Amino acid sequence: MRHVEHAMGTVFSFDVRHPLDAGRAVAEAVAWLHRVDEIFSTYRPDSPVSRLDRNEIDLADCPPEVADILDLCDSVAEISHGYFTAYPWGRLDPSAMVKGWAIEQASLILTRSGAVNHCVNGGGDLQLTGTATPDRPWRVGIAHPLRPGDLATVVTGRDFAVATSGTAERGSHILDPHTGRPATELASITLVGESLTMIDAYATAAFAMGDAARKWVERLDGVEAFAVTASGGTWCTSGFGGAASRW
C-alpha cells in the first residue's frame, strides 16, 4: 500500500509492504502528522510553539509533546557542543527535531498495527522497518546535491533511518550557532542509524559543523555519515562502507 500526504510544509509518503490492509494504520499515522503540525508549526500564529515563542503562554500550558521535544533539543545541543539549537535565528523553532521524531512515531504506529515492513519518508528523511520484500533489503538512493538527477550514494539494509541535511532544496538555511552565519563547508551530509528522531537532529548539527563533523560522527554510537563538500568532494565515516553501503 502506498499513500502520499502533504503536512508540516513538506510531502510524506508511506510505502507499506504487507499483505494485510494497512489503511486504518496509515490513516492513524496521517492524523498524527497533522496533530504534530498543529502543535509545532512556526507558520501558524495560533500554534502552541508560536504562542510560546511570543511569551503568550508558558511551557506548562502547552501539550506535553512540546516539553518532550525541547528536552530532546537540549540533549542534542549538549551532545553536539552547541551546533544544534532550538533557537535558530534567535527564535524558538524546534523543527529540526520535530520532523524526524514525527516520522519515527508514525512508523511506530504502523509497526504496532502489524505492518512491520514499511518505509515512511518525509521530505527525504526516512524511517524503514523490515525489508522491501522477503528476500530483498530496502535500498535508499541519496541525491547528489550538486548534480541534479544523479545519486551520490546508495544505502541498503533493514530497520534503519536515513536523514540528509543540505543546500540543494532550500539553499543555505542551516545556521552555525557559533558564528551566527549560514554553514557553507558542506553541500550535504547524510546520516544513517536506527532512530530518525536523533539521526535527523544529528544531521542538522553535523551540517553546521562542516568537515569537523567527520570526527564527531565517528564518536557517535551506531551512526555513520556520508558527506558531499561544497567543492564537490566526498568523505564518509569509517563504518559507512562505500558507494553502496549496507546497514
Coordinates of N, CA and C in Angstrom, one line a residue:
M1 N 0.8 -1.2 0.0 CA 0.0 0.0 0.0 C 0.9 1.2 0.0
R2 N 0.5 2.2 -0.8 CA 1.2 3.5 -0.9 C 0.3 4.6 -0.7
H3 N 0.8 5.7 0.1 CA -0.1 6.8 0.3 C 0.9 8.1 0.4
V4 N 0.4 9.2 -0.2 CA 1.2 10.4 -0.1 C 0.3 11.5 0.6
E5 N 1.0 12.2 1.5 CA 0.2 13.2 2.3 C 1.1 14.5 2.4
H6 N 0.4 15.6 2.3 CA 1.1 16.9 2.5 C 0.8 17.4 3.9
A7 N 1.9 17.6 4.6 CA 1.7 18.0 6.0 C 3.0 18.7 6.5
M8 N 3.0 19.5 7.4 CA 4.2 20.1 8.0 C 5.1 20.8 7.0
G9 N 4.5 21.3 5.9 CA 5.2 22.1 4.9 C 6.0 21.2 4.0
T10 N 5.8 19.9 4.0 CA 6.5 19.0 3.1 C 5.6 17.9 2.7
V11 N 6.2 16.9 1.9 CA 5.4 15.8 1.4 C 5.9 14.5 2.2
F12 N 4.9 13.8 2.7 CA 5.2 12.5 3.4 C 4.7 11.4 2.5
S13 N 5.4 10.3 2.4 CA 5.0 9.1 1.7 C 5.1 7.9 2.5
F14 N 4.1 7.0 2.4 CA 4.0 5.8 3.1 C 4.1 4.6 2.1
D15 N 5.0 3.7 2.3 CA 5.2 2.5 1.4 C 5.1 1.3 2.4
V16 N 4.0 0.7 2.4 CA 3.7 -0.4 3.3 C 3.8 -1.7 2.5
R17 N 4.8 -2.6 2.8 CA 4.9 -3.9 2.1 C 4.4 -5.0 3.1
H18 N 3.1 -5.1 3.0 CA 2.5 -6.1 4.0 C 1.2 -6.6 3.4
P19 N 0.9 -7.9 3.5 CA -0.2 -8.5 2.9 C -1.6 -8.0 3.5
L20 N -1.6 -7.6 4.7 CA -2.8 -7.1 5.3 C -3.2 -5.7 4.9
D21 N -4.4 -5.3 5.0 CA -4.9 -4.0 4.7 C -4.4 -3.0 5.8
A22 N -3.5 -2.1 5.4 CA -2.9 -1.2 6.4 C -3.6 0.2 6.4
G23 N -4.7 0.3 5.7 CA -5.4 1.6 5.6 C -5.7 2.3 6.8
R24 N -6.2 1.5 7.8 CA -6.5 2.2 9.1 C -5.3 2.7 9.8
A25 N -4.2 1.9 9.8 CA -3.0 2.3 10.5 C -2.4 3.5 9.8
V26 N -2.4 3.6 8.4 CA -1.9 4.7 7.7 C -2.7 6.0 8.0
A27 N -4.0 5.8 8.1 CA -4.9 6.9 8.4 C -4.5 7.5 9.8
E28 N -4.3 6.6 10.8 CA -3.9 7.0 12.1 C -2.5 7.7 12.1
A29 N -1.6 7.2 11.3 CA -0.3 7.9 11.2 C -0.4 9.3 10.5
V30 N -1.3 9.4 9.5 CA -1.5 10.7 8.9 C -2.1 11.7 9.9
A31 N -3.1 11.2 10.6 CA -3.7 12.1 11.6 C -2.7 12.6 12.7
W32 N -1.8 11.7 13.0 CA -0.7 12.0 13.9 C 0.2 13.2 13.3
L33 N 0.5 13.1 12.1 CA 1.4 14.1 11.4 C 0.7 15.5 11.5
H34 N -0.6 15.5 11.2 CA -1.4 16.7 11.2 C -1.5 17.3 12.6
R35 N -1.6 16.4 13.6 CA -1.6 16.9 15.0 C -0.2 17.5 15.4
V36 N 0.8 16.9 14.9 CA 2.2 17.5 15.2 C 2.3 18.9 14.5
D37 N 1.8 19.0 13.3 CA 1.8 20.3 12.6 C 1.0 21.3 13.4
E38 N -0.1 21.0 13.9 CA -0.9 21.9 14.7 C -0.2 22.4 16.0
I39 N 0.6 21.5 16.5 CA 1.3 21.9 17.8 C 2.6 22.7 17.5
F40 N 3.3 22.2 16.5 CA 4.7 22.7 16.4 C 4.9 23.7 15.2
S41 N 3.9 23.9 14.4 CA 4.2 24.8 13.2 C 4.6 26.2 13.6
T42 N 5.7 26.7 13.1 CA 6.1 28.1 13.3 C 5.4 29.0 12.3
Y43 N 4.7 28.5 11.4 CA 3.9 29.3 10.4 C 2.5 29.6 10.8
R44 N 2.0 28.8 11.8 CA 0.7 29.1 12.3 C 0.8 29.9 13.6
P45 N 0.3 31.2 13.5 CA 0.4 32.0 14.7 C -0.3 31.5 15.9
D46 N -1.3 30.6 15.8 CA -2.0 30.1 16.9 C -1.5 28.8 17.4
S47 N -0.4 28.3 16.9 CA 0.2 27.0 17.4 C 0.8 27.2 18.7
P48 N 0.8 26.2 19.6 CA 1.4 26.4 20.9 C 2.9 26.8 20.8
V49 N 3.6 26.3 19.9 CA 5.0 26.7 19.8 C 5.1 28.2 19.4
S50 N 4.3 28.7 18.5 CA 4.3 30.1 18.1 C 3.9 31.0 19.3
R51 N 2.9 30.6 20.0 CA 2.5 31.3 21.2 C 3.5 31.3 22.3
L52 N 4.2 30.2 22.5 CA 5.2 30.1 23.5 C 6.4 31.0 23.1
D53 N 6.7 31.1 21.8 CA 7.8 31.9 21.4 C 7.5 33.4 21.7
R54 N 6.2 33.8 21.6 CA 5.8 35.1 21.8 C 5.6 35.4 23.3
N55 N 5.8 34.4 24.2 CA 5.6 34.5 25.6 C 4.1 34.8 26.0
E56 N 3.2 34.3 25.1 CA 1.8 34.4 25.4 C 1.3 33.3 26.3
I57 N 2.0 32.2 26.3 CA 1.7 31.1 27.2 C 3.0 30.5 27.8
D58 N 2.9 29.8 28.8 CA 4.1 29.1 29.4 C 4.2 27.7 28.9
L59 N 5.3 27.1 29.2 CA 5.5 25.7 28.7 C 4.5 24.8 29.3
A60 N 4.1 25.0 30.6 CA 3.1 24.2 31.3 C 1.7 24.3 30.6
D61 N 1.5 25.3 29.8 CA 0.2 25.5 29.1 C 0.2 24.7 27.7
C62 N 1.4 24.2 27.3 CA 1.5 23.6 26.0 C 1.2 22.1 26.1
P63 N 0.8 21.4 25.0 CA 0.7 20.0 25.1 C 2.0 19.4 25.6
P64 N 2.0 18.2 26.2 CA 3.2 17.6 26.8 C 4.3 17.3 25.8
E65 N 3.9 17.2 24.5 CA 4.9 16.9 23.5 C 5.9 18.0 23.3
V66 N 5.5 19.2 23.6 CA 6.4 20.4 23.5 C 7.6 20.3 24.5
A67 N 7.3 20.0 25.7 CA 8.3 19.8 26.7 C 9.2 18.6 26.3
D68 N 8.7 17.6 25.8 CA 9.5 16.4 25.4 C 10.4 16.8 24.3
I69 N 10.0 17.5 23.3 CA 10.8 17.9 22.2 C 11.9 18.9 22.7
L70 N 11.6 19.8 23.5 CA 12.6 20.8 24.0 C 13.6 20.1 24.8
D71 N 13.2 19.1 25.6 CA 14.2 18.3 26.3 C 15.2 17.5 25.3
L72 N 14.6 17.0 24.3 CA 15.5 16.3 23.3 C 16.4 17.3 22.6
C73 N 15.9 18.5 22.3 CA 16.7 19.6 21.7 C 17.9 19.9 22.6
D74 N 17.6 20.0 23.9 CA 18.7 20.4 24.9 C 19.7 19.2 24.9
S75 N 19.3 18.0 24.8 CA 20.2 16.9 24.8 C 21.1 16.9 23.6
V76 N 20.5 17.1 22.4 CA 21.4 17.2 21.2 C 22.3 18.4 21.2
A77 N 21.8 19.5 21.7 CA 22.6 20.7 21.8 C 23.9 20.4 22.7
E78 N 23.7 19.6 23.8 CA 24.9 19.3 24.6 C 25.8 18.3 23.9
I79 N 25.2 17.3 23.3 CA 26.0 16.2 22.6 C 26.8 16.8 21.4
S80 N 26.2 17.8 20.7 CA 26.8 18.4 19.6 C 27.7 19.6 19.9
H81 N 27.9 19.9 21.2 CA 28.7 21.0 21.6 C 28.1 22.4 21.1
G82 N 26.8 22.4 21.1 CA 26.2 23.7 20.7 C 25.9 23.9 19.2
Y83 N 26.2 22.9 18.4 CA 26.0 23.1 17.0 C 24.5 22.8 16.6
F84 N 23.7 22.3 17.5 CA 22.3 22.1 17.3 C 21.6 23.1 18.3
T85 N 20.6 23.8 17.8 CA 19.9 24.7 18.7 C 18.4 24.7 18.3
A86 N 17.5 24.8 19.3 CA 16.1 25.0 19.1 C 15.7 26.5 18.9
Y87 N 16.8 27.3 18.8 CA 16.5 28.8 18.6 C 17.4 29.3 17.5
P88 N 17.3 28.7 16.3 CA 18.0 29.3 15.1 C 17.4 30.6 14.8
W89 N 18.3 31.5 14.4 CA 17.9 32.9 14.0 C 17.2 33.6 15.2
G90 N 17.5 33.1 16.4 CA 17.1 33.8 17.7 C 15.6 33.6 18.1
R91 N 14.9 32.7 17.4 CA 13.5 32.4 17.8 C 13.3 30.9 18.0
L92 N 12.3 30.6 18.8 CA 12.0 29.2 19.1 C 11.5 28.5 17.8
D93 N 12.3 27.5 17.3 CA 11.9 26.7 16.2 C 12.6 25.4 16.3
P94 N 11.9 24.4 16.9 CA 12.5 23.0 17.1 C 12.2 22.1 15.9
S95 N 12.0 22.7 14.7 CA 11.6 21.9 13.5 C 12.6 20.9 13.2
A96 N 13.9 21.2 13.4 CA 15.0 20.2 13.1 C 14.9 19.0 13.9
M97 N 14.2 19.0 15.0 CA 14.0 17.8 15.9 C 12.6 17.2 15.6
V98 N 11.6 18.1 15.3 CA 10.3 17.6 15.2 C 10.0 16.7 14.0
K99 N 10.6 17.0 12.9 CA 10.2 16.2 11.7 C 10.6 14.7 11.8
G100 N 11.9 14.5 12.2 CA 12.4 13.2 12.4 C 11.6 12.4 13.4
W101 N 11.3 13.1 14.5 CA 10.5 12.5 15.6 C 9.1 12.1 15.2
A102 N 8.5 13.0 14.4 CA 7.1 12.7 13.9 C 7.1 11.5 13.0
I103 N 8.1 11.5 12.1 CA 8.2 10.3 11.2 C 8.4 9.0 11.9
E104 N 9.3 9.0 12.9 CA 9.6 7.8 13.7 C 8.3 7.4 14.4
Q105 N 7.6 8.3 15.0 CA 6.4 7.9 15.7 C 5.3 7.4 14.7
A106 N 5.3 8.0 13.5 CA 4.3 7.5 12.5 C 4.7 6.0 12.1
S107 N 6.0 5.8 12.0 CA 6.5 4.4 11.7 C 6.1 3.4 12.9
L108 N 6.2 3.9 14.1 CA 5.8 3.0 15.2 C 4.3 2.7 15.2
I109 N 3.5 3.7 14.8 CA 2.1 3.4 14.6 C 1.8 2.3 13.7
L110 N 2.5 2.3 12.5 CA 2.4 1.2 11.6 C 2.9 -0.1 12.1
T111 N 4.0 -0.1 12.8 CA 4.6 -1.3 13.4 C 3.6 -2.0 14.4
R112 N 3.0 -1.1 15.2 CA 2.1 -1.6 16.2 C 0.9 -2.3 15.6
S113 N 0.5 -1.8 14.4 CA -0.7 -2.4 13.7 C -0.3 -3.7 13.1
G114 N 0.9 -4.1 13.0 CA 1.3 -5.4 12.4 C 2.0 -5.2 11.1
A115 N 2.0 -3.9 10.6 CA 2.7 -3.7 9.3 C 4.2 -3.5 9.5
V116 N 4.9 -4.5 9.6 CA 6.3 -4.5 10.1 C 7.3 -4.2 8.9
N117 N 6.8 -4.2 7.7 CA 7.7 -3.9 6.6 C 7.2 -2.7 5.9
H118 N 7.9 -1.5 6.2 CA 7.4 -0.3 5.6 C 8.5 0.8 5.6
C119 N 8.2 1.8 4.8 CA 9.1 3.0 4.8 C 8.2 4.2 4.9
V120 N 8.6 5.1 5.8 CA 7.9 6.4 6.0 C 8.9 7.5 5.6
N121 N 8.6 8.3 4.6 CA 9.5 9.2 4.0 C 8.9 10.6 4.2
G122 N 9.7 11.5 4.8 CA 9.2 12.9 5.0 C 10.2 13.8 4.5
G123 N 10.0 14.3 3.2 CA 11.0 15.3 2.6 C 12.4 14.7 2.5
G124 N 12.5 13.4 2.3 CA 13.8 12.8 2.1 C 14.4 12.2 3.3
D125 N 13.8 12.4 4.4 CA 14.3 11.7 5.7 C 13.4 10.5 5.9
L126 N 14.0 9.3 6.2 CA 13.2 8.1 6.1 C 13.5 7.2 7.4
Q127 N 12.4 6.6 7.8 CA 12.4 5.5 8.8 C 12.0 4.3 8.1
L128 N 12.8 3.2 8.1 CA 12.5 2.0 7.3 C 12.5 0.8 8.3
T129 N 11.5 -0.1 8.2 CA 11.5 -1.2 9.1 C 11.3 -2.5 8.2
G130 N 11.9 -3.6 8.7 CA 11.8 -4.8 8.0 C 12.5 -4.8 6.7
T131 N 11.9 -5.3 5.6 CA 12.6 -5.4 4.3 C 11.6 -5.0 3.2
A132 N 12.1 -4.7 2.1 CA 11.2 -4.3 0.9 C 10.4 -5.5 0.4
T133 N 11.1 -6.7 0.4 CA 10.5 -8.0 0.1 C 11.1 -9.0 1.0
P134 N 10.6 -10.2 1.1 CA 11.2 -11.2 2.0 C 12.7 -11.5 1.7
D135 N 13.1 -11.3 0.4 CA 14.5 -11.6 0.1 C 15.3 -10.4 -0.4
R136 N 14.7 -9.2 -0.2 CA 15.4 -8.0 -0.7 C 15.4 -6.9 0.4
P137 N 16.5 -6.4 0.7 CA 16.5 -5.3 1.7 C 16.0 -4.0 1.1
W138 N 15.8 -3.0 1.9 CA 15.5 -1.7 1.4 C 16.7 -1.0 0.7
R139 N 16.5 -0.3 -0.3 CA 17.6 0.5 -1.0 C 17.2 1.9 -1.0
V140 N 18.1 2.8 -0.5 CA 17.8 4.2 -0.5 C 18.8 5.0 -1.3
G141 N 18.4 5.6 -2.3 CA 19.3 6.5 -3.1 C 19.5 7.9 -2.5
I142 N 20.7 8.3 -2.4 CA 20.9 9.7 -1.8 C 21.2 10.6 -3.0
A143 N 20.4 11.6 -3.2 CA 20.6 12.6 -4.3 C 21.9 13.3 -4.1
H144 N 22.5 13.6 -5.3 CA 23.7 14.4 -5.3 C 23.3 15.9 -5.2
P145 N 23.8 16.6 -4.2 CA 23.3 18.0 -4.1 C 23.8 19.0 -5.1
L146 N 24.9 18.6 -5.9 CA 25.4 19.5 -6.9 C 25.2 19.0 -8.3
R147 N 24.7 17.8 -8.4 CA 24.4 17.3 -9.8 C 22.9 16.8 -9.8
P148 N 22.0 17.6 -10.1 CA 20.6 17.2 -10.1 C 20.4 16.0 -11.0
G149 N 19.6 15.0 -10.5 CA 19.3 13.8 -11.2 C 20.3 12.7 -11.0
D150 N 21.4 13.0 -10.3 CA 22.4 12.0 -10.0 C 22.3 11.5 -8.6
L151 N 22.8 10.3 -8.3 CA 22.9 9.8 -6.9 C 24.3 10.0 -6.4
A152 N 24.4 10.4 -5.2 CA 25.8 10.5 -4.6 C 26.2 9.1 -4.0
T153 N 25.2 8.4 -3.5 CA 25.5 7.0 -2.9 C 24.2 6.3 -2.7
V154 N 24.3 5.1 -2.3 CA 23.1 4.2 -2.0 C 23.3 3.5 -0.7
V155 N 22.3 3.5 0.1 CA 22.3 2.8 1.4 C 21.3 1.6 1.3
T156 N 21.7 0.5 1.7 CA 20.8 -0.7 1.7 C 20.8 -1.3 3.1
G157 N 19.7 -2.0 3.5 CA 19.6 -2.7 4.7 C 18.2 -2.8 5.2
R158 N 18.0 -3.1 6.5 CA 16.7 -3.3 7.1 C 16.8 -2.6 8.5
D159 N 15.6 -2.1 8.9 CA 15.5 -1.5 10.3 C 16.5 -0.4 10.5
F160 N 16.4 0.7 9.7 CA 17.3 1.8 9.8 C 16.7 3.1 9.4
A161 N 17.4 4.2 9.7 CA 16.9 5.5 9.4 C 17.9 6.3 8.6
V162 N 17.5 7.2 7.8 CA 18.3 8.0 6.9 C 17.9 9.4 7.0
A163 N 18.8 10.3 7.2 CA 18.5 11.8 7.2 C 19.6 12.5 6.5
T164 N 19.2 13.5 5.7 CA 20.1 14.3 4.9 C 19.8 15.8 5.2
S165 N 20.9 16.5 5.4 CA 20.8 18.0 5.6 C 21.7 18.6 4.5
G166 N 21.2 19.6 3.8 CA 22.0 20.2 2.7 C 21.3 21.4 2.2
T167 N 21.9 21.9 1.1 CA 21.5 23.2 0.5 C 20.8 23.0 -0.8
A168 N 20.6 21.8 -1.3 CA 20.0 21.5 -2.6 C 18.6 22.1 -2.8
E169 N 17.8 21.9 -1.8 CA 16.4 22.3 -1.9 C 16.1 23.7 -1.4
R170 N 16.7 24.0 -0.3 CA 16.3 25.3 0.4 C 17.5 26.3 0.5
G171 N 18.6 26.0 -0.2 CA 19.7 26.9 -0.1 C 20.4 26.9 1.3
S172 N 21.1 27.9 1.6 CA 21.9 28.0 2.9 C 20.9 28.4 4.0
H173 N 20.2 27.4 4.5 CA 19.2 27.7 5.6 C 19.6 27.2 6.9
I174 N 20.8 26.5 7.1 CA 21.2 25.9 8.4 C 22.3 26.9 8.9
L175 N 22.0 27.3 10.1 CA 22.9 28.3 10.8 C 23.9 27.6 11.6
D176 N 25.1 28.2 11.6 CA 26.2 27.8 12.5 C 25.9 28.6 13.8
P177 N 25.5 28.0 14.9 CA 25.1 28.8 16.1 C 26.3 29.5 16.6
H178 N 27.5 29.1 16.4 CA 28.7 29.7 17.0 C 29.2 30.9 16.2
T179 N 28.8 31.1 15.0 CA 29.2 32.2 14.2 C 28.0 33.1 13.9
G180 N 26.8 32.6 13.9 CA 25.6 33.3 13.6 C 25.4 33.4 12.1
R181 N 26.2 32.7 11.3 CA 26.1 32.7 9.8 C 25.8 31.4 9.3
P182 N 25.2 31.3 8.1 CA 24.9 30.0 7.4 C 26.1 29.2 7.3
A183 N 25.9 27.9 7.5 CA 27.0 26.9 7.3 C 27.2 26.7 5.8
T184 N 28.5 26.7 5.4 CA 28.7 26.6 3.9 C 29.8 25.6 3.5
E185 N 30.4 24.9 4.5 CA 31.5 24.0 4.1 C 31.0 22.8 3.3
L186 N 29.8 22.3 3.7 CA 29.3 21.1 3.0 C 28.1 21.5 2.1
A187 N 27.9 20.6 1.1 CA 26.7 20.8 0.2 C 25.6 19.9 0.8
S188 N 26.0 18.7 1.4 CA 25.0 17.9 2.0 C 25.8 16.9 2.9
I189 N 25.1 16.4 3.9 CA 25.6 15.3 4.7 C 24.4 14.4 5.1
T190 N 24.6 13.1 4.9 CA 23.6 12.1 5.2 C 24.1 11.2 6.3
L191 N 23.2 11.1 7.3 CA 23.5 10.2 8.4 C 22.6 9.0 8.4
V192 N 23.1 7.9 8.8 CA 22.4 6.6 8.9 C 22.5 6.1 10.3
G193 N 21.4 5.6 10.8 CA 21.4 5.0 12.2 C 20.1 4.3 12.4
E194 N 19.7 4.1 13.6 CA 18.5 3.3 13.9 C 17.2 4.2 14.1
S195 N 17.4 5.4 14.8 CA 16.3 6.2 15.2 C 16.3 7.5 14.5
L196 N 15.3 7.8 13.7 CA 15.3 9.0 12.9 C 15.1 10.3 13.8
T197 N 14.5 10.1 14.9 CA 14.4 11.3 15.9 C 15.8 11.9 16.1
M198 N 16.8 11.0 16.4 CA 18.1 11.5 16.7 C 18.9 11.8 15.5
I199 N 18.8 10.9 14.5 CA 19.6 11.0 13.3 C 19.3 12.3 12.5
D200 N 18.1 12.7 12.5 CA 17.7 13.9 11.8 C 18.3 15.1 12.5
A201 N 18.2 15.1 13.8 CA 18.8 16.2 14.6 C 20.3 16.2 14.5
Y202 N 20.9 15.1 14.5 CA 22.3 15.0 14.4 C 22.8 15.5 13.0
A203 N 22.0 15.2 12.0 CA 22.4 15.6 10.6 C 22.4 17.2 10.5
T204 N 21.4 17.8 11.2 CA 21.4 19.3 11.2 C 22.7 19.8 11.9
A205 N 23.0 19.2 13.1 CA 24.2 19.7 13.8 C 25.5 19.4 13.0
A206 N 25.5 18.2 12.3 CA 26.7 17.8 11.5 C 26.9 18.8 10.4
F207 N 25.8 19.2 9.7 CA 26.0 20.1 8.6 C 26.5 21.5 9.1
A208 N 26.0 21.9 10.3 CA 26.6 23.2 10.8 C 28.0 23.1 11.2
M209 N 28.5 21.9 11.5 CA 29.9 21.7 11.9 C 30.8 21.7 10.7
G210 N 30.3 21.3 9.5 CA 31.1 21.3 8.3 C 32.0 20.0 8.4
D211 N 33.2 20.1 7.9 CA 34.1 19.0 7.8 C 34.5 18.4 9.2
A212 N 34.4 19.2 10.2 CA 34.6 18.7 11.6 C 33.6 17.7 12.0
A213 N 32.5 17.6 11.3 CA 31.5 16.6 11.6 C 32.0 15.2 11.5
R214 N 33.0 15.0 10.7 CA 33.5 13.6 10.4 C 34.0 13.0 11.7
K215 N 34.8 13.7 12.5 CA 35.4 13.1 13.7 C 34.3 13.0 14.8
W216 N 33.3 14.0 14.8 CA 32.2 14.0 15.7 C 31.3 12.7 15.5
V217 N 30.9 12.5 14.3 CA 30.1 11.3 14.0 C 30.8 10.0 14.3
E218 N 32.1 10.0 14.1 CA 32.8 8.7 14.4 C 32.7 8.4 15.9
R219 N 32.4 9.4 16.7 CA 32.3 9.1 18.2 C 30.9 8.8 18.6
L220 N 29.9 8.9 17.7 CA 28.5 8.6 18.0 C 28.3 7.1 17.8
D221 N 27.6 6.5 18.8 CA 27.4 5.1 18.8 C 26.3 4.7 17.7
G222 N 26.7 3.8 16.8 CA 25.7 3.3 15.8 C 25.2 4.3 14.8
V223 N 26.1 5.3 14.5 CA 25.8 6.3 13.5 C 26.9 6.4 12.5
E224 N 26.6 6.5 11.2 CA 27.6 6.7 10.1 C 27.2 7.9 9.3
A225 N 28.1 8.4 8.5 CA 27.9 9.6 7.7 C 28.5 9.5 6.4
F226 N 27.9 10.2 5.4 CA 28.4 10.4 4.1 C 28.2 11.9 3.7
A227 N 29.3 12.6 3.3 CA 29.1 14.0 3.0 C 29.7 14.4 1.6
V228 N 29.0 15.4 1.0 CA 29.5 16.0 -0.2 C 29.9 17.4 0.2
T229 N 31.1 17.8 -0.1 CA 31.6 19.1 0.3 C 31.1 20.1 -0.7
A230 N 31.3 21.4 -0.3 CA 30.8 22.5 -1.2 C 31.6 22.5 -2.5
S231 N 32.8 22.0 -2.6 CA 33.6 21.9 -3.8 C 33.3 20.6 -4.6
G232 N 32.5 19.7 -4.1 CA 32.1 18.5 -4.8 C 32.9 17.3 -4.4
G233 N 33.8 17.4 -3.4 CA 34.5 16.2 -2.9 C 33.5 15.5 -2.0
T234 N 34.0 14.3 -1.6 CA 33.1 13.5 -0.7 C 34.0 12.9 0.4
W235 N 33.4 12.6 1.5 CA 34.0 11.8 2.6 C 33.0 11.0 3.3
C236 N 33.4 10.0 4.0 CA 32.5 9.2 4.8 C 33.2 8.7 6.1
T237 N 32.4 8.3 7.1 CA 32.9 7.8 8.3 C 33.4 6.3 8.1
S238 N 34.2 5.8 9.0 CA 34.8 4.5 8.8 C 33.9 3.3 8.6
G239 N 32.7 3.4 9.2 CA 31.8 2.3 9.1 C 30.7 2.5 8.0
F240 N 30.8 3.5 7.2 CA 29.8 3.7 6.1 C 29.9 2.7 5.0
G241 N 31.0 2.3 4.6 CA 31.2 1.3 3.6 C 31.7 1.8 2.3
G242 N 30.9 2.4 1.5 CA 31.4 2.8 0.1 C 30.2 3.3 -0.7
A243 N 30.3 3.1 -2.0 CA 29.3 3.7 -2.9 C 27.9 3.1 -2.6
A244 N 27.9 1.8 -2.2 CA 26.6 1.2 -1.8 C 26.8 0.6 -0.4
S245 N 26.4 1.4 0.6 CA 26.7 1.0 2.0 C 25.5 0.1 2.5
R246 N 25.9 -1.0 3.1 CA 24.9 -1.9 3.7 C 24.8 -1.6 5.2
W247 N 23.6 -1.3 5.6 CA 23.3 -1.0 7.0 C 23.0 -2.2 7.8

